[in-house]
mmCIF file of C-alpha atoms in Angstrom:
data_model
loop_
_atom_site.group_PDB
_atom_site.id
_atom_site.type_symbol
_atom_site.label_atom_id
_atom_site.label_comp_id
_atom_site.label_asym_id
_atom_site.label_seq_id
_atom_site.Cartn_x
_atom_site.Cartn_y
_atom_site.Cartn_z
ATOM 1 C CA MET V 1 17.934 26.897 -27.883
ATOM 2 C CA LEU V 2 18.550 23.229 -27.461
ATOM 3 C CA LYS V 3 17.342 23.130 -23.582
ATOM 4 C CA ASN V 4 14.082 24.803 -24.979
ATOM 5 C CA SER V 5 13.814 21.854 -27.595
ATOM 6 C CA MET V 6 14.284 19.398 -25.147
ATOM 7 C CA ASN V 7 12.234 20.956 -22.418
ATOM 8 C CA LEU V 8 9.302 21.340 -24.712
ATOM 9 C CA ALA V 9 10.028 17.846 -26.331
ATOM 10 C CA LEU V 10 9.380 16.642 -22.946
ATOM 11 C CA LEU V 11 6.652 17.999 -22.613
ATOM 12 C CA LEU V 12 5.072 16.872 -25.662
ATOM 13 C CA LEU V 13 6.184 13.366 -24.574
ATOM 14 C CA ILE V 14 3.790 13.602 -21.879
ATOM 15 C CA GLN V 15 0.414 15.085 -23.568
ATOM 16 C CA LEU V 16 1.182 12.219 -25.793
ATOM 17 C CA LEU V 17 1.610 9.251 -22.739
ATOM 18 C CA LEU V 18 -1.640 11.381 -21.377
ATOM 19 C CA ILE V 19 -4.075 11.306 -24.238
ATOM 20 C CA ALA V 20 -2.924 7.740 -24.918
ATOM 21 C CA ILE V 21 -3.898 7.008 -21.475
ATOM 22 C CA ALA V 22 -6.931 8.863 -21.755
ATOM 23 C CA VAL V 23 -7.936 7.364 -25.085
ATOM 24 C CA GLN V 24 -7.593 3.583 -24.027
ATOM 25 C CA TYR V 25 -9.942 4.077 -21.263
ATOM 26 C CA SER V 26 -12.344 5.846 -22.918
ATOM 27 C CA THR V 27 -12.514 2.596 -25.776
ATOM 28 C CA ALA V 28 -12.460 -0.062 -22.686
ATOM 29 C CA ASP V 29 -15.631 -1.843 -21.278
ATOM 30 C CA GLU V 30 -18.043 -0.517 -19.519
ATOM 31 C CA SER V 31 -17.814 -3.799 -16.985
ATOM 32 C CA PHE V 32 -13.938 -3.380 -16.649
ATOM 33 C CA ASP V 33 -12.931 -2.985 -13.125
ATOM 34 C CA VAL V 34 -9.505 -0.986 -11.821
ATOM 35 C CA ARG V 35 -9.756 -3.186 -8.953
ATOM 36 C CA GLN V 36 -8.892 -5.996 -10.801
ATOM 37 C CA HIS V 37 -5.710 -4.872 -11.977
ATOM 38 C CA LEU V 38 -3.951 -3.407 -9.383
ATOM 39 C CA SER V 39 -0.762 -4.465 -8.497
ATOM 40 C CA THR V 40 0.177 -6.304 -5.482
ATOM 41 C CA VAL V 41 0.668 -4.032 -2.666
ATOM 42 C CA SER V 42 -3.015 -2.167 -2.886
ATOM 43 C CA ARG V 43 -4.982 -1.611 0.047
ATOM 44 C CA TYR V 44 -6.327 -4.582 1.531
ATOM 45 C CA GLY V 45 -9.674 -3.300 1.108
ATOM 46 C CA ILE V 46 -9.541 -2.779 -2.504
ATOM 47 C CA VAL V 47 -10.237 -6.538 -3.780
ATOM 48 C CA LYS V 48 -11.864 -7.432 -0.441
ATOM 49 C CA ASP V 49 -15.636 -7.574 -2.191
ATOM 50 C CA ILE V 50 -14.169 -8.789 -6.049
ATOM 51 C CA SER V 51 -15.346 -12.147 -7.023
ATOM 52 C CA ASP V 52 -12.883 -14.679 -8.369
ATOM 53 C CA ASP V 53 -15.081 -16.769 -10.572
ATOM 54 C CA SER V 54 -11.740 -18.840 -11.727
ATOM 55 C CA PHE V 55 -11.671 -20.115 -8.039
ATOM 56 C CA ALA V 56 -13.234 -23.631 -7.186
ATOM 57 C CA PRO V 57 -13.569 -23.935 -3.835
ATOM 58 C CA SER V 58 -13.527 -27.787 -2.028
ATOM 59 C CA GLN V 59 -16.819 -29.241 -2.250
ATOM 60 C CA ASN V 60 -15.813 -31.568 1.057
ATOM 61 C CA LEU V 61 -15.850 -28.235 3.264
ATOM 62 C CA ASP V 62 -18.625 -29.583 5.418
ATOM 63 C CA GLN V 63 -16.719 -32.351 6.484
ATOM 64 C CA CYS V 64 -14.020 -30.194 7.388
ATOM 65 C CA THR V 65 -12.993 -28.133 10.606
ATOM 66 C CA PRO V 66 -10.184 -25.418 10.692
ATOM 67 C CA ILE V 67 -7.601 -26.073 13.731
ATOM 68 C CA HIS V 68 -4.758 -24.036 12.826
ATOM 69 C CA LEU V 69 -4.253 -20.842 11.252
ATOM 70 C CA ASN V 70 -0.903 -19.020 9.939
ATOM 71 C CA LEU V 71 -1.041 -15.437 8.155
ATOM 72 C CA VAL V 72 1.255 -13.586 6.604
ATOM 73 C CA ALA V 73 0.242 -10.067 6.078
ATOM 74 C CA ARG V 74 2.061 -6.603 4.345
ATOM 75 C CA HIS V 75 2.063 -3.617 7.041
ATOM 76 C CA GLY V 76 -1.075 -1.197 5.541
ATOM 77 C CA THR V 77 -1.062 1.684 3.642
ATOM 78 C CA ARG V 78 2.147 4.185 4.862
ATOM 79 C CA ALA V 79 3.062 7.691 4.127
ATOM 80 C CA PRO V 80 6.117 8.185 1.451
ATOM 81 C CA THR V 81 9.342 7.579 2.350
ATOM 82 C CA LYS V 82 11.808 10.634 2.791
ATOM 83 C CA LYS V 83 13.826 9.108 -0.736
ATOM 84 C CA ARG V 84 10.114 9.414 -2.284
ATOM 85 C CA ILE V 85 8.552 12.611 -0.928
ATOM 86 C CA ARG V 86 12.346 14.767 -2.404
ATOM 87 C CA GLU V 87 11.476 12.544 -5.785
ATOM 88 C CA LEU V 88 7.989 14.030 -5.801
ATOM 89 C CA GLU V 89 9.215 17.881 -4.809
ATOM 90 C CA ALA V 90 11.947 17.580 -7.524
ATOM 91 C CA PHE V 91 9.301 16.344 -10.094
ATOM 92 C CA ALA V 92 7.165 19.029 -8.920
ATOM 93 C CA ALA V 93 9.706 21.374 -9.645
ATOM 94 C CA ARG V 94 10.348 20.260 -13.092
ATOM 95 C CA LEU V 95 7.085 20.327 -13.544
ATOM 96 C CA GLU V 96 6.798 24.124 -13.251
ATOM 97 C CA VAL V 97 9.894 24.786 -14.725
ATOM 98 C CA LEU V 98 7.856 23.062 -17.976
ATOM 99 C CA VAL V 99 5.273 25.059 -18.128
ATOM 100 C CA ARG V 100 6.733 28.314 -17.414
ATOM 101 C CA ASP V 101 8.985 27.490 -20.799
ATOM 102 C CA VAL V 102 5.964 26.789 -22.701
ATOM 103 C CA LYS V 103 4.215 30.192 -21.041
ATOM 104 C CA GLU V 104 7.501 32.055 -21.915
ATOM 105 C CA GLN V 105 7.510 30.632 -25.846
ATOM 106 C CA LYS V 106 3.945 31.876 -25.708
ATOM 107 C CA GLN V 107 2.741 28.504 -26.759
ATOM 108 C CA SER V 108 -0.555 27.028 -26.275
ATOM 109 C CA LEU V 109 -1.560 25.598 -22.943
ATOM 110 C CA ASP V 110 -4.802 24.316 -23.847
ATOM 111 C CA LYS V 111 -3.147 20.840 -24.089
ATOM 112 C CA ILE V 112 -1.911 20.653 -21.567
ATOM 113 C CA PRO V 113 -3.754 19.038 -18.661
ATOM 114 C CA ALA V 114 -5.053 20.887 -15.712
ATOM 115 C CA TRP V 115 -2.961 19.095 -12.824
ATOM 116 C CA LEU V 116 0.375 20.097 -13.938
ATOM 117 C CA MET V 117 -0.949 23.816 -13.797
ATOM 118 C CA GLY V 118 0.416 24.745 -10.220
ATOM 119 C CA TRP V 119 0.794 21.318 -8.884
ATOM 120 C CA ASN V 120 2.511 20.728 -5.348
ATOM 121 C CA SER V 121 3.177 18.155 -3.858
ATOM 122 C CA PRO V 122 0.843 16.276 -1.131
ATOM 123 C CA TRP V 123 3.891 16.166 1.445
ATOM 124 C CA LYS V 124 5.935 19.238 0.177
ATOM 125 C CA GLY V 125 8.190 20.419 3.605
ATOM 126 C CA LYS V 126 7.656 16.803 5.150
ATOM 127 C CA ARG V 127 11.102 16.070 6.234
ATOM 128 C CA THR V 128 9.808 12.251 7.651
ATOM 129 C CA GLY V 129 8.148 9.675 6.042
ATOM 130 C CA GLY V 130 7.708 6.206 5.607
ATOM 131 C CA GLU V 131 4.892 5.869 8.853
ATOM 132 C CA LEU V 132 1.791 4.258 8.671
ATOM 133 C CA ILE V 133 -1.184 6.578 8.302
ATOM 134 C CA SER V 134 -4.771 6.306 9.241
ATOM 135 C CA GLU V 135 -5.909 4.396 5.783
ATOM 136 C CA GLY V 136 -3.434 1.689 6.791
ATOM 137 C CA GLU V 137 -4.712 1.503 10.861
ATOM 138 C CA ASP V 138 -8.151 0.628 9.494
ATOM 139 C CA GLU V 139 -7.108 -1.655 6.871
ATOM 140 C CA LEU V 140 -5.312 -4.186 9.433
ATOM 141 C CA TYR V 141 -8.156 -3.130 12.254
ATOM 142 C CA HIS V 142 -10.699 -4.581 9.671
ATOM 143 C CA LEU V 143 -8.201 -7.429 7.826
ATOM 144 C CA GLY V 144 -8.422 -8.418 11.927
ATOM 145 C CA ILE V 145 -11.922 -8.770 11.905
ATOM 146 C CA ARG V 146 -12.505 -10.137 9.330
ATOM 147 C CA VAL V 147 -10.120 -12.506 9.957
ATOM 148 C CA ARG V 148 -12.341 -13.757 13.155
ATOM 149 C CA GLU V 149 -15.454 -13.790 11.305
ATOM 150 C CA GLN V 150 -14.428 -15.820 8.235
ATOM 151 C CA PHE V 151 -12.743 -18.583 11.693
ATOM 152 C CA PRO V 152 -15.319 -17.953 14.678
ATOM 153 C CA SER V 153 -14.206 -21.595 15.800
ATOM 154 C CA LEU V 154 -10.658 -20.261 16.208
ATOM 155 C CA PHE V 155 -10.880 -17.462 18.441
ATOM 156 C CA SER V 156 -13.177 -18.843 21.154
ATOM 157 C CA GLU V 157 -10.579 -19.602 23.332
ATOM 158 C CA GLU V 158 -9.657 -16.691 26.478
ATOM 159 C CA TYR V 159 -6.837 -15.087 25.076
ATOM 160 C CA HIS V 160 -3.206 -16.101 26.008
ATOM 161 C CA PRO V 161 -0.019 -15.472 24.002
ATOM 162 C CA ALA V 162 0.999 -19.074 23.075
ATOM 163 C CA ILE V 163 -1.823 -19.559 21.490
ATOM 164 C CA TYR V 164 -2.567 -15.822 19.629
ATOM 165 C CA SER V 165 0.318 -15.139 18.406
ATOM 166 C CA ILE V 166 1.223 -12.061 16.471
ATOM 167 C CA LYS V 167 4.719 -11.325 15.342
ATOM 168 C CA THR V 168 6.209 -8.727 13.811
ATOM 169 C CA THR V 169 9.031 -6.744 12.421
ATOM 170 C CA GLN V 170 10.773 -3.917 14.165
ATOM 171 C CA VAL V 171 10.196 -1.724 11.159
ATOM 172 C CA PRO V 172 7.801 1.225 12.916
ATOM 173 C CA ARG V 173 4.767 1.035 10.030
ATOM 174 C CA ALA V 174 5.141 -2.915 10.683
ATOM 175 C CA SER V 175 4.639 -2.986 14.324
ATOM 176 C CA ALA V 176 2.247 0.115 13.847
ATOM 177 C CA SER V 177 0.048 -2.644 11.443
ATOM 178 C CA ALA V 178 0.194 -5.655 13.689
ATOM 179 C CA VAL V 179 -0.861 -3.668 16.745
ATOM 180 C CA ALA V 180 -3.963 -2.367 14.633
ATOM 181 C CA PHE V 181 -4.855 -6.025 13.586
ATOM 182 C CA GLY V 182 -4.719 -7.123 16.754
ATOM 183 C CA MET V 183 -7.203 -4.774 18.123
ATOM 184 C CA GLY V 184 -9.411 -5.440 14.717
ATOM 185 C CA LEU V 185 -8.924 -9.371 15.720
ATOM 186 C CA PHE V 186 -9.891 -9.352 19.815
ATOM 187 C CA SER V 187 -12.096 -6.268 19.823
ATOM 188 C CA GLY V 188 -14.922 -7.217 22.158
ATOM 189 C CA LYS V 189 -13.152 -9.616 23.348
ATOM 190 C CA GLY V 190 -11.791 -7.192 26.580
ATOM 191 C CA LYS V 191 -13.456 -4.606 29.401
ATOM 192 C CA LEU V 192 -11.009 -1.780 27.961
ATOM 193 C CA GLY V 193 -12.436 1.568 26.386
ATOM 194 C CA PRO V 194 -16.604 1.604 24.594
ATOM 195 C CA GLY V 195 -15.149 -0.954 22.370
ATOM 196 C CA GLY V 196 -14.539 -4.129 24.725
ATOM 197 C CA HIS V 197 -10.377 -4.438 23.546
ATOM 198 C CA ARG V 198 -8.282 -6.302 25.433
ATOM 199 C CA ALA V 199 -4.203 -5.774 25.743
ATOM 200 C CA PHE V 200 -2.499 -8.429 23.594
ATOM 201 C CA ALA V 201 0.881 -9.602 23.205
ATOM 202 C CA VAL V 202 2.672 -7.786 20.050
ATOM 203 C CA THR V 203 6.742 -9.658 19.819
ATOM 204 C CA SER V 204 9.763 -8.652 17.186
ATOM 205 C CA GLU V 205 13.224 -10.128 16.521
ATOM 206 C CA SER V 206 15.885 -7.588 16.210
ATOM 207 C CA ARG V 207 16.772 -6.534 12.670
ATOM 208 C CA ALA V 208 20.215 -8.649 12.411
ATOM 209 C CA SER V 209 18.456 -11.640 13.884
ATOM 210 C CA ASP V 210 15.131 -11.722 12.357
ATOM 211 C CA THR V 211 15.759 -14.551 9.358
ATOM 212 C CA VAL V 212 11.814 -15.251 9.285
ATOM 213 C CA LEU V 213 10.424 -11.725 8.399
ATOM 214 C CA ARG V 214 13.277 -10.139 7.840
ATOM 215 C CA PHE V 215 15.654 -12.472 5.927
ATOM 216 C CA HIS V 216 16.758 -9.996 2.791
ATOM 217 C CA ASP V 217 18.511 -8.220 5.752
ATOM 218 C CA CYS V 218 20.495 -10.901 7.362
ATOM 219 C CA CYS V 219 20.931 -13.666 4.828
ATOM 220 C CA GLN V 220 24.059 -12.877 3.047
ATOM 221 C CA SER V 221 23.202 -15.278 -0.031
ATOM 222 C CA TYR V 222 19.984 -13.247 -0.705
ATOM 223 C CA LYS V 223 22.554 -10.222 -1.175
ATOM 224 C CA LEU V 224 24.633 -11.640 -3.420
ATOM 225 C CA VAL V 225 22.569 -12.750 -6.545
ATOM 226 C CA GLY V 226 20.812 -9.144 -6.435
ATOM 227 C CA PHE V 227 17.172 -9.449 -5.348
#
């Protein structure tokens, strides 16, 4: 009896949270743009067309010429890691139990959101994860194109790895992202395939000595302060 009561209480809590969210968005201003409220790990393309009225560009840009560009970028959209995949499968199993308990107690299912009925994780049965997916490849490829279009004078020289240096960590999704970015950055600059691609260098340090891009793996002080 106690277990059933706890399950029912949890289900009711989920319902209340969903109702609260629905009410919030139903009463929101029609001009509300969810893309302006996404986290910092959202896809690159999500906010590329959003204008920020608070940004005040310099009045002297016409007198300036870009001479150098540094870009620190995160990897593109990836698949869930193995840990998250297991958590999603456990969540699906928990939902199944809650819905079954409600049915066994012959309670009304009208207030249960439709997505709860028979929901399964899209990655059910997958045993590997964390890799860059096609959406992530597309993000970094087009990011490379936009960077080149934004600063065309910086990419007028013939390619040389000492001039156009691309570095990445040894994490597979990060190195794959660097390759996708370089393909966009140098697209049309070579003779490979119908896209006019060219070969380019991508370098990385070992995980044990990468003090720039993976400092949190190398710096003992960083670990000690608990970040």
